[in-house]
Short mmCIF file of N, CA, C and O in Angstrom, two decimals:
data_model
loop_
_atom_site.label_atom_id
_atom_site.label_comp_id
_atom_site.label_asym_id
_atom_site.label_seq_id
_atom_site.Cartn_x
_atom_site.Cartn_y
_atom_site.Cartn_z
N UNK A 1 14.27 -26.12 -9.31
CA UNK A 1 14.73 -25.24 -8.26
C UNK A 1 14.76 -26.04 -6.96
O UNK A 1 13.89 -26.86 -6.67
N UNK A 2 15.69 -25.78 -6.27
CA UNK A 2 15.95 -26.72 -4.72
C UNK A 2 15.16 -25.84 -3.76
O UNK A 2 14.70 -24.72 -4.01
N UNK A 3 15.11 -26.42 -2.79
CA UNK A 3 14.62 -25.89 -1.71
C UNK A 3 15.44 -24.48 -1.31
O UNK A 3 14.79 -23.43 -1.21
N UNK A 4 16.56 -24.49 -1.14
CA UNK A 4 16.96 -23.17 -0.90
C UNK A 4 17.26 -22.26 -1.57
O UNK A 4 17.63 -21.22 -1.03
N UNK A 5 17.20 -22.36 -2.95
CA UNK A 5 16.85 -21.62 -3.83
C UNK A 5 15.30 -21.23 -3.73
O UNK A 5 15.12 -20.03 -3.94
N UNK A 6 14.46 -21.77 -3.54
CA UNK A 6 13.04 -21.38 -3.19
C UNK A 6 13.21 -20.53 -2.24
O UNK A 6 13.06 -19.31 -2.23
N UNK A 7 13.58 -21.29 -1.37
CA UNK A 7 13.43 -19.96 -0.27
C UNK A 7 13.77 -18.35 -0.34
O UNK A 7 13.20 -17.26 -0.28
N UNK A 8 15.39 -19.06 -0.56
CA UNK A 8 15.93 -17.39 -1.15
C UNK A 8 15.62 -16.44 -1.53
O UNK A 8 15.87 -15.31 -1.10
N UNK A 9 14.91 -16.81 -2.54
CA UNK A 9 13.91 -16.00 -3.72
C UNK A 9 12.68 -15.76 -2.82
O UNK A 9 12.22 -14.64 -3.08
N UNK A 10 11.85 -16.50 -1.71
CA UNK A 10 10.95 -16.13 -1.27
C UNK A 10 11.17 -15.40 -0.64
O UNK A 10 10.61 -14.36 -0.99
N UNK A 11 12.05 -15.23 0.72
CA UNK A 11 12.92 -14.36 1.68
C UNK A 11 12.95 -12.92 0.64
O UNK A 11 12.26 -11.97 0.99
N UNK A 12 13.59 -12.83 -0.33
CA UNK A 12 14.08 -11.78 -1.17
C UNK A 12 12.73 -10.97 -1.42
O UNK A 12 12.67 -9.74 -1.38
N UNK A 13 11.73 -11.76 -1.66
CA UNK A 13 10.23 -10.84 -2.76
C UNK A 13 10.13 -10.63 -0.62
O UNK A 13 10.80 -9.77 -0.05
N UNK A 14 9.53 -11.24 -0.15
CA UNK A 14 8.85 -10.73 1.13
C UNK A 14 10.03 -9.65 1.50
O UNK A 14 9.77 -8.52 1.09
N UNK A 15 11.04 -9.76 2.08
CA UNK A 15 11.99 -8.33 2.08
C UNK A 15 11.95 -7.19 1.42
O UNK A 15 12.04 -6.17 2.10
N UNK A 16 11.81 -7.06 0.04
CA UNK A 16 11.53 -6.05 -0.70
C UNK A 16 9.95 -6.00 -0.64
O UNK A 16 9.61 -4.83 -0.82
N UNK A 17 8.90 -6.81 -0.46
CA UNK A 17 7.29 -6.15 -0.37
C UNK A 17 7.40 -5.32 1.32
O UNK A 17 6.88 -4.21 1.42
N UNK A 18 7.97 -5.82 2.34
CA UNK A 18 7.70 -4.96 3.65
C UNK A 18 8.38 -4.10 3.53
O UNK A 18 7.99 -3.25 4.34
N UNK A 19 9.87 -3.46 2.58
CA UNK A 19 10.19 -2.02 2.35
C UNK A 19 9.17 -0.88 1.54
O UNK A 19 9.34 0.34 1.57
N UNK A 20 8.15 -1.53 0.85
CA UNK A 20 7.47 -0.41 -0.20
C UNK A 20 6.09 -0.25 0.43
O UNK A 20 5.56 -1.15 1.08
N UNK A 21 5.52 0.95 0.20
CA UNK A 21 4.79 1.32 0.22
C UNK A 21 3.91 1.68 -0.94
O UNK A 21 2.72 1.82 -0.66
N UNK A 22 4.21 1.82 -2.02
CA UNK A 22 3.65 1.36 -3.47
C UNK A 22 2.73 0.39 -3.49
O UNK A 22 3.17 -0.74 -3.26
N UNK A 23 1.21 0.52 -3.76
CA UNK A 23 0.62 -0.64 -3.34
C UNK A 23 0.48 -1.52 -5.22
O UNK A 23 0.14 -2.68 -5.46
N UNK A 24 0.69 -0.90 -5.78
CA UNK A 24 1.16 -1.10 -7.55
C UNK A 24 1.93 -2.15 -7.60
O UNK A 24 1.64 -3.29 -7.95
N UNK A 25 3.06 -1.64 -7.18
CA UNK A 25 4.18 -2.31 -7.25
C UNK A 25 4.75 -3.51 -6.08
O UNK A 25 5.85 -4.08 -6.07
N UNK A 26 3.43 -3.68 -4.99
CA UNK A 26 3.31 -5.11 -3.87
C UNK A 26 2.74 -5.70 -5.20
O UNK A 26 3.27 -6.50 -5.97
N UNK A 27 1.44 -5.08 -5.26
CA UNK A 27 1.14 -5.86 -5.97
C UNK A 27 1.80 -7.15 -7.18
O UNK A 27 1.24 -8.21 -7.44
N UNK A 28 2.89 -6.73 -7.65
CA UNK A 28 3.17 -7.13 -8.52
C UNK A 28 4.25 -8.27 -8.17
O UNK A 28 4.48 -9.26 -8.86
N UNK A 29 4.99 -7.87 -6.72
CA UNK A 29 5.45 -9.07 -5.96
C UNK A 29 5.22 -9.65 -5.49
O UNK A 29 5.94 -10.57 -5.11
N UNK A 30 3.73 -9.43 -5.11
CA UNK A 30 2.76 -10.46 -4.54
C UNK A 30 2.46 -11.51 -5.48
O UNK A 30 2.20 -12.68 -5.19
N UNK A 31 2.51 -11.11 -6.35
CA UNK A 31 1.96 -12.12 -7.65
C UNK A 31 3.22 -13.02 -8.03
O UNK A 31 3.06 -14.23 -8.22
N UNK A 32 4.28 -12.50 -8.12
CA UNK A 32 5.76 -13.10 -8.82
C UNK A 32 5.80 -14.26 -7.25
O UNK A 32 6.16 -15.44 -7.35
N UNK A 33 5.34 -13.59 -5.82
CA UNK A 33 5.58 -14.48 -5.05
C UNK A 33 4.52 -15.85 -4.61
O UNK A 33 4.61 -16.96 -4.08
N UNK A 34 3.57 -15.04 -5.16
CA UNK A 34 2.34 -16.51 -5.25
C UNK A 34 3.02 -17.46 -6.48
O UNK A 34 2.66 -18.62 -6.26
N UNK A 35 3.61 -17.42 -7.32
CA UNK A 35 4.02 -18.44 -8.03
C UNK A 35 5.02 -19.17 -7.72
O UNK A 35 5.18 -20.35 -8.02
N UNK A 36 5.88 -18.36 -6.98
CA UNK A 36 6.92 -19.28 -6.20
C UNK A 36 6.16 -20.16 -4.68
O UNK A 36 6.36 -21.36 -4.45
N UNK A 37 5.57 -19.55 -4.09
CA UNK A 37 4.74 -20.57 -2.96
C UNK A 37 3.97 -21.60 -3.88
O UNK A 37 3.39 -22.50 -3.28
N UNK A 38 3.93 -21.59 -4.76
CA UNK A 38 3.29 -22.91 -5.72
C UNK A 38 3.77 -23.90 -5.81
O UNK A 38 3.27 -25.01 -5.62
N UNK A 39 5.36 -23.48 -6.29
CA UNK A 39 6.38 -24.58 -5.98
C UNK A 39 6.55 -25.19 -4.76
O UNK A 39 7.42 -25.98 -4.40
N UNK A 40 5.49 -24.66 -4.07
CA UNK A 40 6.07 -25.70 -2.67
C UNK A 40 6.18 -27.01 -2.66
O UNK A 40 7.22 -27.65 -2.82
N UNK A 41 4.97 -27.47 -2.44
CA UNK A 41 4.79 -28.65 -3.08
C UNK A 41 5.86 -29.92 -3.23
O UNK A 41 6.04 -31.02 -2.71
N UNK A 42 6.61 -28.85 -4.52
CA UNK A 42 7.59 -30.03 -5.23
C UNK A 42 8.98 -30.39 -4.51
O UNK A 42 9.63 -31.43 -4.48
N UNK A 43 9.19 -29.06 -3.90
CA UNK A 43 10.53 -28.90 -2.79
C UNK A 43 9.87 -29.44 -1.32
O UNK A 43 10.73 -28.94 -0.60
N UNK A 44 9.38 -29.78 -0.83
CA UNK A 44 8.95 -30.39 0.55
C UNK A 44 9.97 -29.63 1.48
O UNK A 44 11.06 -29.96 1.95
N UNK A 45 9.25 -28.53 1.57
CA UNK A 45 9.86 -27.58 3.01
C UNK A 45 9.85 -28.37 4.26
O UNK A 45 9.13 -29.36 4.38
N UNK A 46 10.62 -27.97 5.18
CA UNK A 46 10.71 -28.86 6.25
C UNK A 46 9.47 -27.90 7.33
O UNK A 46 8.62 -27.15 6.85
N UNK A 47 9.67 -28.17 8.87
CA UNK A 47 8.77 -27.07 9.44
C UNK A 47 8.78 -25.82 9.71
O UNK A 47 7.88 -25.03 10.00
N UNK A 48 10.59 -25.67 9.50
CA UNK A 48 11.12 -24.79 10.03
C UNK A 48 10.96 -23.96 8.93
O UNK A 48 10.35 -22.91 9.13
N UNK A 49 11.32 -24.16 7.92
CA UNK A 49 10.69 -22.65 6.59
C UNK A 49 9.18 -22.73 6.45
O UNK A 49 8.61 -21.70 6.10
N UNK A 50 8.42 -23.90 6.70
CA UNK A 50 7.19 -23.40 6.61
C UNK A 50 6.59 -22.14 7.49
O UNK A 50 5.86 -21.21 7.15
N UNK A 51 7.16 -22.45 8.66
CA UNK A 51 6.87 -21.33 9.59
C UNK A 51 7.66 -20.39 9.41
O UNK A 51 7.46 -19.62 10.35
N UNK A 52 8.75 -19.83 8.50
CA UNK A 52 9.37 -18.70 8.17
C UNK A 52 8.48 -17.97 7.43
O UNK A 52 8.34 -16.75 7.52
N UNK A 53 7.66 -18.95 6.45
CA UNK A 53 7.15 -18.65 5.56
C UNK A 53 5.47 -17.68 5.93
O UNK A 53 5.10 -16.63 5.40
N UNK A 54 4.96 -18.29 6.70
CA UNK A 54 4.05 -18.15 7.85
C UNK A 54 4.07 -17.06 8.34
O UNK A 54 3.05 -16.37 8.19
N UNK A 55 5.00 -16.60 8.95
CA UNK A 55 5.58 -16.00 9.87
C UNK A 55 5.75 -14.37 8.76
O UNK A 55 5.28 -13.28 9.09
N UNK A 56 6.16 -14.52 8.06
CA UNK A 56 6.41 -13.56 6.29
C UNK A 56 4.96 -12.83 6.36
O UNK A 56 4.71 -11.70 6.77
N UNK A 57 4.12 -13.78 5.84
CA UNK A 57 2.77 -13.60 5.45
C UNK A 57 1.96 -12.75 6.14
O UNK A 57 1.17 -11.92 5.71
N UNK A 58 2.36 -13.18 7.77
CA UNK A 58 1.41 -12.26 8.75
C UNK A 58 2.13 -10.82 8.50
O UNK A 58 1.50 -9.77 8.37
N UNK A 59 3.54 -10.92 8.46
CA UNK A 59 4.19 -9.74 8.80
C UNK A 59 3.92 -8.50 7.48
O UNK A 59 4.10 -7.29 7.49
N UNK A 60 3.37 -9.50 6.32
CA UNK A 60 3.18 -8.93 4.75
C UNK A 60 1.73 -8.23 4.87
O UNK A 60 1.41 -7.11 4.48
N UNK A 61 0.76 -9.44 5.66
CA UNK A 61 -0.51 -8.90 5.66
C UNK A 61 -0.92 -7.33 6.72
O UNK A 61 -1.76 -6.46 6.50
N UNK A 62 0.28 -7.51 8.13
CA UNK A 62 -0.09 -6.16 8.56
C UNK A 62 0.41 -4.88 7.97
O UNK A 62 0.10 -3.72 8.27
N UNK A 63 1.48 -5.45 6.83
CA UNK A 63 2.32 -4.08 6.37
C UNK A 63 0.70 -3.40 4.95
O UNK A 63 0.51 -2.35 4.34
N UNK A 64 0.29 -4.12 4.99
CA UNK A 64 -0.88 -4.30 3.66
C UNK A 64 -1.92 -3.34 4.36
O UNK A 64 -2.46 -2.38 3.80
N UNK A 65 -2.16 -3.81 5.86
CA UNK A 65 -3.23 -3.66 6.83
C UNK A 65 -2.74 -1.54 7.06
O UNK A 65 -3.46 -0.61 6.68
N UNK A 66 -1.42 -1.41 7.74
CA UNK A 66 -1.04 -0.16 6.98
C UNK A 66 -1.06 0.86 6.08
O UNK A 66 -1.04 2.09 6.15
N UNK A 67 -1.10 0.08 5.25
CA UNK A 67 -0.64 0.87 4.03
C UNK A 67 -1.95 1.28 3.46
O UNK A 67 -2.06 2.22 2.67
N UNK A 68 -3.07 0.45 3.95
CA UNK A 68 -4.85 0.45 3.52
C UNK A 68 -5.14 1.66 4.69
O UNK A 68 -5.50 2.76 4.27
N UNK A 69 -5.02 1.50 5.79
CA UNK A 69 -5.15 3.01 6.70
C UNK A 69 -4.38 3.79 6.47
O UNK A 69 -4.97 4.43 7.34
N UNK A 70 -3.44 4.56 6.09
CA UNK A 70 -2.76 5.14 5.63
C UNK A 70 -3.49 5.91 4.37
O UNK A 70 -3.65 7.13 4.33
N UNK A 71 -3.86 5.14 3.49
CA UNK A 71 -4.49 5.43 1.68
C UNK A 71 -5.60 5.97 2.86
O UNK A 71 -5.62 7.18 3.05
N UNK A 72 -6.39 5.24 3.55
CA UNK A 72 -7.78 5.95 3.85
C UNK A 72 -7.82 7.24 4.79
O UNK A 72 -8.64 8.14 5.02
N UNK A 73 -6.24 6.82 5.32
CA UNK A 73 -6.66 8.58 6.08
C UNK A 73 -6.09 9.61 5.54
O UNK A 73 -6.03 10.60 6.26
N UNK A 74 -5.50 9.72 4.12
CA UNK A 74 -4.72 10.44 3.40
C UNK A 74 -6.11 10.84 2.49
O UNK A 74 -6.25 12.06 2.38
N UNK A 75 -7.02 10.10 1.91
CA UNK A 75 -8.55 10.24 1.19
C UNK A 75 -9.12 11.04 2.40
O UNK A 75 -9.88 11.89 1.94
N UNK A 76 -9.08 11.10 3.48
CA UNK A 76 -10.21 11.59 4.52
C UNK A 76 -10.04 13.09 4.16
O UNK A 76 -10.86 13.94 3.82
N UNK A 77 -8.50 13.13 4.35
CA UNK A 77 -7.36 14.72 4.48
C UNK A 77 -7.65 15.09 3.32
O UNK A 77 -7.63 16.32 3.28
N UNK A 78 -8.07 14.34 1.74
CA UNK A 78 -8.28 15.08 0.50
C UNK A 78 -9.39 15.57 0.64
O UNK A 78 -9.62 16.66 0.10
N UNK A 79 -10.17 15.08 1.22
CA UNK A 79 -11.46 15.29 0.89
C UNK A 79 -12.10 16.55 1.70
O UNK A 79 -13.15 17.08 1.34
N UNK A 80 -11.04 17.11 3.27
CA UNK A 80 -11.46 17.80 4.21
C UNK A 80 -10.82 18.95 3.58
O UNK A 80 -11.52 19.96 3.49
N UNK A 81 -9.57 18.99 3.10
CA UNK A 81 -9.07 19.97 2.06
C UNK A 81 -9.61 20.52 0.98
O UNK A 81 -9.43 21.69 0.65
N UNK A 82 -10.49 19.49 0.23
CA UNK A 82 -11.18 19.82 -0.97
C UNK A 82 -12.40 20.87 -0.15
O UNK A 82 -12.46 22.09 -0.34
N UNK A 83 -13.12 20.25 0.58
CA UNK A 83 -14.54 21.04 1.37
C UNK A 83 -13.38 22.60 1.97
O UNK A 83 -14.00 23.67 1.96
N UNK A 84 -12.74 22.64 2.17
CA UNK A 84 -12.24 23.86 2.48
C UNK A 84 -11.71 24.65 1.50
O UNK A 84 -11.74 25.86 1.73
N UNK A 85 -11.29 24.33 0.59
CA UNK A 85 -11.28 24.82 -0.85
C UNK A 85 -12.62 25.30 -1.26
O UNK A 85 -12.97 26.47 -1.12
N UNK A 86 -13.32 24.40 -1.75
CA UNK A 86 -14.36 25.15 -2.10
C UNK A 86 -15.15 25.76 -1.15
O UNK A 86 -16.28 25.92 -1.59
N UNK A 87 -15.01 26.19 0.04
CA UNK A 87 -15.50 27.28 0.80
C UNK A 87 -14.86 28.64 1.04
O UNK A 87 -15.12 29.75 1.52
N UNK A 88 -13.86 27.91 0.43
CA UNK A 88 -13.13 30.00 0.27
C UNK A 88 -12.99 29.74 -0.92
O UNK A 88 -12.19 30.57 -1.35
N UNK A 89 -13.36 28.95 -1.88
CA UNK A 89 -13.65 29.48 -3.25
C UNK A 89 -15.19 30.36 -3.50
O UNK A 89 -15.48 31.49 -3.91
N UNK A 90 -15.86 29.30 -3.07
CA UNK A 90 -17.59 30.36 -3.23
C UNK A 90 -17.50 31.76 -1.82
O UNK A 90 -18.27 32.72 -1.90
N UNK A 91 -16.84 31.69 -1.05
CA UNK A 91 -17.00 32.92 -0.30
C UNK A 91 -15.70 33.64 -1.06
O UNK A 91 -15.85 34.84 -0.84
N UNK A 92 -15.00 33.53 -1.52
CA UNK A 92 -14.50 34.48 -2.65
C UNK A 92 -14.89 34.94 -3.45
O UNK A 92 -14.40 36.04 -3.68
N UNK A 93 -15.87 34.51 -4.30
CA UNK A 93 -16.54 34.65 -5.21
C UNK A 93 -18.33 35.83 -4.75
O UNK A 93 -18.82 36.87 -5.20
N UNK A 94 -18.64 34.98 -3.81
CA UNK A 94 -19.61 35.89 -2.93
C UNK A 94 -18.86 37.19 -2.66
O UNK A 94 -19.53 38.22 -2.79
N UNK A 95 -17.96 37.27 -2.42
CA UNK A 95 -16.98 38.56 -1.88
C UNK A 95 -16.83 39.67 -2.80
O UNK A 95 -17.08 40.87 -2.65
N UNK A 96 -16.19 38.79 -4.16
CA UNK A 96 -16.19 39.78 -5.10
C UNK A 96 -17.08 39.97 -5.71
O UNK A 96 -16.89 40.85 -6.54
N UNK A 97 -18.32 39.44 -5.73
CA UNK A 97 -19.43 39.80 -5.96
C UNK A 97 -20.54 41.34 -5.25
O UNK A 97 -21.31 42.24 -5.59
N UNK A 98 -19.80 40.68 -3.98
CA UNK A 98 -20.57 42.10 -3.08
C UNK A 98 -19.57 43.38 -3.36
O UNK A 98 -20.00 44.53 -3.24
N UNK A 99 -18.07 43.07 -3.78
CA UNK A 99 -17.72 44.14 -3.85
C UNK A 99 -17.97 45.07 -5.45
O UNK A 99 -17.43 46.16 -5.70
N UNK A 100 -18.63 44.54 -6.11
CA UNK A 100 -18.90 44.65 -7.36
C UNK A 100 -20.13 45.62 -7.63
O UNK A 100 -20.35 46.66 -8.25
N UNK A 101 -21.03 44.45 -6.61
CA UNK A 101 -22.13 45.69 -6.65
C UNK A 101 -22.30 46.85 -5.53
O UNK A 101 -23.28 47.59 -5.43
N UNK A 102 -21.30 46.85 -4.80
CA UNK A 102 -21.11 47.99 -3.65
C UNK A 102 -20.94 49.12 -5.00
O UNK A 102 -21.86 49.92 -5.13
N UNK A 103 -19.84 49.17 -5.92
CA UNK A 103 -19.01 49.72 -6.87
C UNK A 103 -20.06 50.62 -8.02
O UNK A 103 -19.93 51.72 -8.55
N UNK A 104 -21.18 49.49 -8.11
CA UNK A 104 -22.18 50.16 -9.09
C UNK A 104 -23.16 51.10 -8.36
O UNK A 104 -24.02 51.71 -9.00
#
């Protein structure tokens, strides 16, 4: 593979990882794209794609940095939902309970 064929393909996986939010499916271009940054090496990037490349990474790591606050404040919201659930579940239950034995 030439150098700009490397790239291409690198450009391409980082373009499609900063559109998704799927952290499954980064995952899995993260990985297809760590094997292509392997090849570096053999293609001797000049400075100017190294720092494209660079430049990718930060922009990959804050979309990551996102997508991790996001998952945690979406867990906060399950969890404040769940505690409110089960408080008008047992005061439902208390409820029809008192109305049960009002009845007898």
């Amino acid at each position: 593979m030439n150098k700009k064929e490397l790239m291409d393909k690198i450009i391409d996986l980082d373009t499609r990882i900063l559109s998704l939010l799927d952290p499954l499916e980064i995952s899995r271009l993260i990985l297809e794209r760590e094997e292509l940054l392997g090849l570096i090496p053999e293609v001797k990037l000049g400075l100017e794609e190294a720092y494209e490349i660079r430049e990718n990474n930060d922009k990959i790591m804050l979309h990551l940095r996102k997508i991790e606050l996001d998952l945690k404040r979406r867990l906060g919201d399950i969890k404040a939902y769940s505690n409110i659930y089960s408080s008008y579940y047992m005061s439902s239950h208390k409820l029809k309970d008192n109305l049960v034995n009002e009845e007898i």
